[in-house]
Tab-separated table of C-alpha atoms in Angstrom:
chain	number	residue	atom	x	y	z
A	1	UNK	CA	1.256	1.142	-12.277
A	2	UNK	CA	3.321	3.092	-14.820
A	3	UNK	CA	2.231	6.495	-13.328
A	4	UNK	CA	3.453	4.871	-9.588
A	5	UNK	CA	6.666	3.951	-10.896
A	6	UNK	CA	7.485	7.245	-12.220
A	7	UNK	CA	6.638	9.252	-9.336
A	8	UNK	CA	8.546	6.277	-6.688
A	9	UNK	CA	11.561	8.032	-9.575
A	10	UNK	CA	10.910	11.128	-8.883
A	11	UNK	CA	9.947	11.576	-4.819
A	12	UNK	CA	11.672	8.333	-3.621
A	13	UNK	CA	9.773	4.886	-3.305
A	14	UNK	CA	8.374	5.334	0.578
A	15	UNK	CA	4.372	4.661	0.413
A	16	UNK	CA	3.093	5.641	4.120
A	17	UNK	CA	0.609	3.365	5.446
A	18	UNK	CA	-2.895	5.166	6.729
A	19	UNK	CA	-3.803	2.480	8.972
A	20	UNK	CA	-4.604	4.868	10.770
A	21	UNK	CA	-6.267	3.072	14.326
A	22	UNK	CA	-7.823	5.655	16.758
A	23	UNK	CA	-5.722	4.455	19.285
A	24	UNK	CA	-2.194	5.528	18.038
A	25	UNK	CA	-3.996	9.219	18.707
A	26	UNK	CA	-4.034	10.503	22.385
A	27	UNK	CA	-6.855	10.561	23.957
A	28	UNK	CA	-6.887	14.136	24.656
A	29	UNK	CA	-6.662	15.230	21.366
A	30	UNK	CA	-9.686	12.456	20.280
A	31	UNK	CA	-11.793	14.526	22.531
A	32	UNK	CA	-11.415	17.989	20.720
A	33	UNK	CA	-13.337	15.992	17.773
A	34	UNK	CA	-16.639	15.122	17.337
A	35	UNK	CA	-15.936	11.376	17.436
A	36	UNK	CA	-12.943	8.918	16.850
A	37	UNK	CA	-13.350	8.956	13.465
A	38	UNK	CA	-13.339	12.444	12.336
A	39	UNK	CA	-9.821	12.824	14.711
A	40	UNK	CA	-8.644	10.280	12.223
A	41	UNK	CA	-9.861	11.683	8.774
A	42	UNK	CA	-8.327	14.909	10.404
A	43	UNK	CA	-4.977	13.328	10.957
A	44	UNK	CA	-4.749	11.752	7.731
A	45	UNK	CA	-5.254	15.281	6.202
A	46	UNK	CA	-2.275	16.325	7.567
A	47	UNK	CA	-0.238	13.669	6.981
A	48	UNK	CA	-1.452	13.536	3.363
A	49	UNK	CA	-0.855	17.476	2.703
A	50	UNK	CA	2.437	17.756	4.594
A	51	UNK	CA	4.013	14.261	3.209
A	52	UNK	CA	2.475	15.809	-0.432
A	53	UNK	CA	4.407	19.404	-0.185
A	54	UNK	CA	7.320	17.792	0.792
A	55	UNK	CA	7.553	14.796	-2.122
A	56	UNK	CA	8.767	12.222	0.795
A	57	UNK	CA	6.513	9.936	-1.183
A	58	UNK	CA	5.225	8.386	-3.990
A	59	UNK	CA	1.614	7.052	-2.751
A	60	UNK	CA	-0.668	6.052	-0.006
A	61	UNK	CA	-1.302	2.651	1.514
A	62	UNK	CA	-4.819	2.722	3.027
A	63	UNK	CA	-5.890	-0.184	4.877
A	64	UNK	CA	-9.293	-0.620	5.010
A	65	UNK	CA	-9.981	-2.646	7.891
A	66	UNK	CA	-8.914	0.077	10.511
A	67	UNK	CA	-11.833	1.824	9.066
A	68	UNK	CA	-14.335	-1.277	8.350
A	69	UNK	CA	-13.660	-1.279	12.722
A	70	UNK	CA	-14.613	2.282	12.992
A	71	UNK	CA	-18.919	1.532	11.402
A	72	UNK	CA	-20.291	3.633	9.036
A	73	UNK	CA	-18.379	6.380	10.323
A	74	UNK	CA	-15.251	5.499	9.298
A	75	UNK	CA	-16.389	4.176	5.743
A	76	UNK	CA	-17.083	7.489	5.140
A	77	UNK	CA	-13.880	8.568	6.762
A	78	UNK	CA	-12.201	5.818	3.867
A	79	UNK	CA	-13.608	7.265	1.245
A	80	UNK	CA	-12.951	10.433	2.372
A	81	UNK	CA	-9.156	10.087	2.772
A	82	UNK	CA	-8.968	8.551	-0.586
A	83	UNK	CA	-10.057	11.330	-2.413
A	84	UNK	CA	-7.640	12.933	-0.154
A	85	UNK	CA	-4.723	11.113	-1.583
A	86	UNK	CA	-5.674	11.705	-4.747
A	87	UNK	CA	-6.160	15.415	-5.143
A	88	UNK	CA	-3.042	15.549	-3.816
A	89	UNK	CA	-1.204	14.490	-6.923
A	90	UNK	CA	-0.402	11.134	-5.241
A	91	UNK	CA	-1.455	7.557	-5.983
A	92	UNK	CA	-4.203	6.321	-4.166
A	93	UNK	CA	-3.284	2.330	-2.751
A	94	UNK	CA	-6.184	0.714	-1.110
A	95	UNK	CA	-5.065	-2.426	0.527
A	96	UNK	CA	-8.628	-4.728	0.057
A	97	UNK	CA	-6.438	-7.677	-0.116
A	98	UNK	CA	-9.855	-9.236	-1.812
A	99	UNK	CA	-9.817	-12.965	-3.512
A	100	UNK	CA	-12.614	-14.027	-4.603
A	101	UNK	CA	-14.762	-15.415	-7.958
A	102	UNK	CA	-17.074	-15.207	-10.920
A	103	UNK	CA	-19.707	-12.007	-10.154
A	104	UNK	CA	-18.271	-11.595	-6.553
A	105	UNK	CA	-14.782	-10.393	-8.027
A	106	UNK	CA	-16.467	-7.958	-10.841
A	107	UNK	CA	-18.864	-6.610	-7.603
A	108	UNK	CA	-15.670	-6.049	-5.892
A	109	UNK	CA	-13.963	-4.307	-9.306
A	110	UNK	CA	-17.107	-2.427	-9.373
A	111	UNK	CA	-16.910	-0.932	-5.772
A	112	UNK	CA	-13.659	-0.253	-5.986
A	113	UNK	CA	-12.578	1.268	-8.958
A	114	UNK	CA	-15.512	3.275	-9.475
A	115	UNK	CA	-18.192	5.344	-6.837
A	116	UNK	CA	-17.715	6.533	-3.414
A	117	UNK	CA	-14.617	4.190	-2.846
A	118	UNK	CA	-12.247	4.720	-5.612
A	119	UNK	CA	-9.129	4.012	-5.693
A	120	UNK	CA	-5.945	4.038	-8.044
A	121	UNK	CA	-4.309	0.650	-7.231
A	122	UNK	CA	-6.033	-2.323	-4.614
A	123	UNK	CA	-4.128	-5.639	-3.269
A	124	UNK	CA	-5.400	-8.901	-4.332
A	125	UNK	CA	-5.227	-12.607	-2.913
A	126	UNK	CA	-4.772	-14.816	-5.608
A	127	UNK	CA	-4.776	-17.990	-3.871
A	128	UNK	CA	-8.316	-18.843	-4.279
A	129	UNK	CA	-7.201	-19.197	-8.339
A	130	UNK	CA	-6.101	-17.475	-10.667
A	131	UNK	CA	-9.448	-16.382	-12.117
A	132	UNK	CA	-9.762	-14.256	-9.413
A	133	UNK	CA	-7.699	-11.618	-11.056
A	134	UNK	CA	-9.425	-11.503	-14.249
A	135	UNK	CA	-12.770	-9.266	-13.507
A	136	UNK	CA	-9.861	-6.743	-12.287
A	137	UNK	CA	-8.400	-6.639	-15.568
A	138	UNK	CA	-10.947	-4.317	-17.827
A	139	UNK	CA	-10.063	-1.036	-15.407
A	140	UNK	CA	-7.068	-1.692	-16.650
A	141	UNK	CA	-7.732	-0.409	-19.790
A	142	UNK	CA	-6.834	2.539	-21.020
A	143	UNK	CA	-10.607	3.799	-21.031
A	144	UNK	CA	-11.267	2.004	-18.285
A	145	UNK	CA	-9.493	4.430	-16.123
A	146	UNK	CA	-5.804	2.364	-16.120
A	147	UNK	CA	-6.355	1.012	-12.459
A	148	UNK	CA	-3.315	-1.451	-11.259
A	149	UNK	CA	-3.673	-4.240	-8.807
A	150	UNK	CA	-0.451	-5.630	-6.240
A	151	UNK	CA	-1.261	-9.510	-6.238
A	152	UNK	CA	0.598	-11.001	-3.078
A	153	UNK	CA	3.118	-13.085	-4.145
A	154	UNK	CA	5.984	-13.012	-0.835
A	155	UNK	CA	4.360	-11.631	2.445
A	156	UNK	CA	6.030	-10.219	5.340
A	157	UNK	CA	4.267	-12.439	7.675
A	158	UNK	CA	6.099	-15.552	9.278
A	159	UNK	CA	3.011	-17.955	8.441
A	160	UNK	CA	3.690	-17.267	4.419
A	161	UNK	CA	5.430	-20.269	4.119
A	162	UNK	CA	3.183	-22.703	5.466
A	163	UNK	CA	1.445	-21.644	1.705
A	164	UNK	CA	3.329	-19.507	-0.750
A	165	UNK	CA	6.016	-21.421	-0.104
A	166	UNK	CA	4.908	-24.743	-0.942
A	167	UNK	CA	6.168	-27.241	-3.576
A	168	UNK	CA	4.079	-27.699	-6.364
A	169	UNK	CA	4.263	-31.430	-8.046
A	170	UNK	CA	5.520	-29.675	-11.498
A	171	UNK	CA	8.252	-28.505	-9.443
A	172	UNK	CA	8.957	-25.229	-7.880
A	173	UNK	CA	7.639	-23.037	-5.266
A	174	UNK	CA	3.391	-22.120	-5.746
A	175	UNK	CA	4.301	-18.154	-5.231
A	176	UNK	CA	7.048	-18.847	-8.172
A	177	UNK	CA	3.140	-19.783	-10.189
A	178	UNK	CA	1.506	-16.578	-8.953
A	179	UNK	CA	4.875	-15.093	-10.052
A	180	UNK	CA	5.022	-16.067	-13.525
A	181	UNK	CA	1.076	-15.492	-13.841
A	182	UNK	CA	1.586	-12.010	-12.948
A	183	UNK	CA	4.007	-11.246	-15.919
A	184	UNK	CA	1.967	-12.687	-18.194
A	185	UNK	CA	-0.996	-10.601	-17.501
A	186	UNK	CA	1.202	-7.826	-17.792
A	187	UNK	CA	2.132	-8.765	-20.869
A	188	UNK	CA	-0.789	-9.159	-22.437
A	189	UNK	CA	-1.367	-5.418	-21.603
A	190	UNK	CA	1.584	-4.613	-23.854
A	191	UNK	CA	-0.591	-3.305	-26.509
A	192	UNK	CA	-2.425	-0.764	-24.454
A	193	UNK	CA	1.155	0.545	-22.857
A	194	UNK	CA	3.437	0.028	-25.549
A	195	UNK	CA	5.838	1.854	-23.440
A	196	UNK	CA	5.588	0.709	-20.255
A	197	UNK	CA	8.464	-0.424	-18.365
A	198	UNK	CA	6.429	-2.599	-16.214
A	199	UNK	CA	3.558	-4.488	-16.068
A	200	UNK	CA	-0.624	-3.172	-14.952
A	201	UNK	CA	-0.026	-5.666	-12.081
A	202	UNK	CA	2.480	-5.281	-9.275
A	203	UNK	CA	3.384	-7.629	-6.601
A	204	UNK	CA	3.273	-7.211	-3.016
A	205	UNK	CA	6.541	-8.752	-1.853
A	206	UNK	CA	7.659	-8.572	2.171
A	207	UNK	CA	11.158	-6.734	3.155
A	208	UNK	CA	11.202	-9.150	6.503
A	209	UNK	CA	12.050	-12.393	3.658
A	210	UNK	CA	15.656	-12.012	2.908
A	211	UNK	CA	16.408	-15.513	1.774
A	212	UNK	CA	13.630	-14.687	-1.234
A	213	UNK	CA	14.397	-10.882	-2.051
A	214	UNK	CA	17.206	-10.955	-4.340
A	215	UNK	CA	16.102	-14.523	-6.308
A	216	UNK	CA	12.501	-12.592	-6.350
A	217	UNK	CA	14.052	-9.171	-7.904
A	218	UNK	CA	16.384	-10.880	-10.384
A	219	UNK	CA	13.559	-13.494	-11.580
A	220	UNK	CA	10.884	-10.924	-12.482
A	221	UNK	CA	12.688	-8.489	-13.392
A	222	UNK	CA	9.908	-6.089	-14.875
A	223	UNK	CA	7.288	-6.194	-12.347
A	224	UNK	CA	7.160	-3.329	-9.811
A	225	UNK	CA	6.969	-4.484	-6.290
A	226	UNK	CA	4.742	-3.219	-2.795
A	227	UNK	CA	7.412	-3.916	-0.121
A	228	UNK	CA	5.408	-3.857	3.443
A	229	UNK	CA	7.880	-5.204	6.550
A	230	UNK	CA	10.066	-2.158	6.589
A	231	UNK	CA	10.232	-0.036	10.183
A	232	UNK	CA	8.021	-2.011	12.981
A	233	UNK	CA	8.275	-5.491	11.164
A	234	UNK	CA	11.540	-5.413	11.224
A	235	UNK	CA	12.878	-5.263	7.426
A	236	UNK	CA	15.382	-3.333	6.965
A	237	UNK	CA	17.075	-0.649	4.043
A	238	UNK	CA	19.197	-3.219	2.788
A	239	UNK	CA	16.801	-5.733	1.827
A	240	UNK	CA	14.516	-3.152	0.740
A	241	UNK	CA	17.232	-1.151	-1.913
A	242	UNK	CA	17.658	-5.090	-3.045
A	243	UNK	CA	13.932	-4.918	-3.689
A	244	UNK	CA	14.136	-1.374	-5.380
A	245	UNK	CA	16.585	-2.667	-8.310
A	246	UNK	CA	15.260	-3.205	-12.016
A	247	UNK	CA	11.674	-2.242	-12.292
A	248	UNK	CA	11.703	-0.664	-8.738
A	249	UNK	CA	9.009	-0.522	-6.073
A	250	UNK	CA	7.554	1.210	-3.307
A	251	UNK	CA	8.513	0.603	0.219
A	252	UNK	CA	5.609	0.529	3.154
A	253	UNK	CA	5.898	2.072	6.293
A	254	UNK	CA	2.515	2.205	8.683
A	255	UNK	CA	3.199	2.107	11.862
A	256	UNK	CA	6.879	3.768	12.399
A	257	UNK	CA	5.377	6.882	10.617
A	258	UNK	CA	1.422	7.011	11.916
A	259	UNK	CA	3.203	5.996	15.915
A	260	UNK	CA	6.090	8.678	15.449
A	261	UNK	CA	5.416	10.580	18.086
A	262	UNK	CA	5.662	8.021	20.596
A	263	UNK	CA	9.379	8.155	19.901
A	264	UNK	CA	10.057	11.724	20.757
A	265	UNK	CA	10.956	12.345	24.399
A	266	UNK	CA	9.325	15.756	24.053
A	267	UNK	CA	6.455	14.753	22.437
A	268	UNK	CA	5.770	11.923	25.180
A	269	UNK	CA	6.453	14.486	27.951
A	270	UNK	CA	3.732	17.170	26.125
A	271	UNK	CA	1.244	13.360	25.953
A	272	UNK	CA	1.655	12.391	29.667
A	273	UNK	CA	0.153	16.400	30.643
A	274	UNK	CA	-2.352	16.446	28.357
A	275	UNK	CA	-0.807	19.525	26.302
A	276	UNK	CA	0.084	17.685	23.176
A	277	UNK	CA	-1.614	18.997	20.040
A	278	UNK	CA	-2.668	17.435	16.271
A	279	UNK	CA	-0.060	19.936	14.740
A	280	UNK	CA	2.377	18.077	16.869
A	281	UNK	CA	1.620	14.333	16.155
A	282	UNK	CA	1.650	15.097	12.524
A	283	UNK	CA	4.566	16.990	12.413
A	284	UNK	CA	6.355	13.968	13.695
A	285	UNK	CA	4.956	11.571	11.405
A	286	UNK	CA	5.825	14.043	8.484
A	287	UNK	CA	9.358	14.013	10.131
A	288	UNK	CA	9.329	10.136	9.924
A	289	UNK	CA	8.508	10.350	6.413
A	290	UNK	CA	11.363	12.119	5.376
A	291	UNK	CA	13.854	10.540	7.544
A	292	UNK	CA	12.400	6.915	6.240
A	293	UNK	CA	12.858	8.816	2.573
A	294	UNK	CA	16.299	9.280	3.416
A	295	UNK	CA	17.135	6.175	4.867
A	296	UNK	CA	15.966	4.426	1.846
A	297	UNK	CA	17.246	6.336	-0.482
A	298	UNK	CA	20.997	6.780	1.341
């Protein structure tokens, strides 16, 4: 996490999303490629290496669903990408969003930390307990490769408060629990990282939730946060920079980068005759990078 903080310093704090669904690539262009998903593993190449040359960001989201959809194909086309991301000096986020116990959660550790789908950082639901975070905890360590983990804490999504939100009968708020647990694993970890400035866990916590973001930012102060809700949900810069403050975070965009192209009059034009071409597509979404870069960093 200490490694993602830095660079969110030193290229900005935008993370683009590669939820990358075969559908938000033209059909004409799908057909130059052997299938679906190679169109996609191609498109995320250029994203990767453009968005890379031109520091507009500090990592990779990479949803794993959109490729779980595409069969075996697009597993491959996962693991691919990820490997990707990270030869490209970049930090590698896979968003698992996995919650679950005892041997399950090490299995889960296991697959995704180490082997074909390796990752730097992966999102974890802690609401099953909070001994679902533990197996994570060893690839942590130092020798263990230093992996990181965003537990969600503050989604974008409107149904978060019919949970996270929730009283507890000790008093306060359940995600305020998850909150607090979160430092405290990261400060157990002080003796590995006796310099960090932030904890081996990060939290994912939504730009769309205004009411929460500056009582969030102020309240754990040294945890770095994964801000999704920015561009097509609807968060905007403002909560997001609110977000940024103390031990920073990185900002999500998926769809307003990955759909760019959509946007561009000229682009649309070149779509509706057939003429449009990959160089184009991710040229825009590189644009959209470093426009979202500079919108968050204004």
């Amino acid at each position: 996490m200490q490694v993602l903080q830095e660079l969110a310093a030193k290229n900005g704090p935008l993370c683009v999303g590669l939820d990358t669904d075969p559908s938000y690539i033209p059909e004409n262009i799908v057909k130059q490629y052997e299938s679906a998903p190679a169109a996609v593993l191609e498109y995320n190449k250029q994203i990767i290496n453009r968005v890379a040359a031109d520091k507009t960001a500090c990592c990779f989201k990479v949803q794993i669903a959109y490729y779980e959809a595409m069969g075996l194909e697009g597993l491959k086309v996962y693991s691919q990408t990820l490997k990707l991301v990270r030869e490209s000096g970049l930090i590698a986020i896979s968003d698992i969003k996995r919650g679950d116990i005892g041997a399950t959660s090490q299995a889960y550790a296991r697959a995704h930390f180490t082997g074909d789908f390796e990752t730097d950082i992966i999102t974890i639901n802690p609401y099953m307990g909070f001994d679902t975070l533990q197996p994570y905890t060893k690839y942590a360590e130092p020798e263990n490769g230093g992996k990181g983990a965003f537990v969600l804490l503050c989604t974008s999504n409107p149904g978060m408060t019919d949970i996270e939100h929730q009283e507890l009968k000790a008093g306060g708020l359940l995600l305020e629990r998850v909150g607090d647990e979160i430092a405290r694993i990261g400060a157990g970890f002080a003796k590995f990282y006796p310099e960090q400035t932030c904890g081996i866990y990060g939290a994912v916590v939504g730009a769309t939730q205004v009411a929460d973001a500056r009582y969030l930012r102020d309240k754990y102060k040294d945890t770095f946060f994964l801000i999704p809700g920015y561009g097509a949900q609807g968060g905007d810069a403002a909560i997001c920079k609110t977000l940024l403050e103390k031990a920073g975070g990185t900002v999500n965009s998926s769809r307003g980068i990955l759909c760019a192209w959509k946007k561009a009059s000229e682009l649309a034009d070149k779509a509706q005759a057939g003429t449009l071409t990959m160089d184009d597509i991710a040229g825009a979404a590189a644009k959209a990078a470093f426009d979202s870069k500079e919108d968050l960093t204004r």
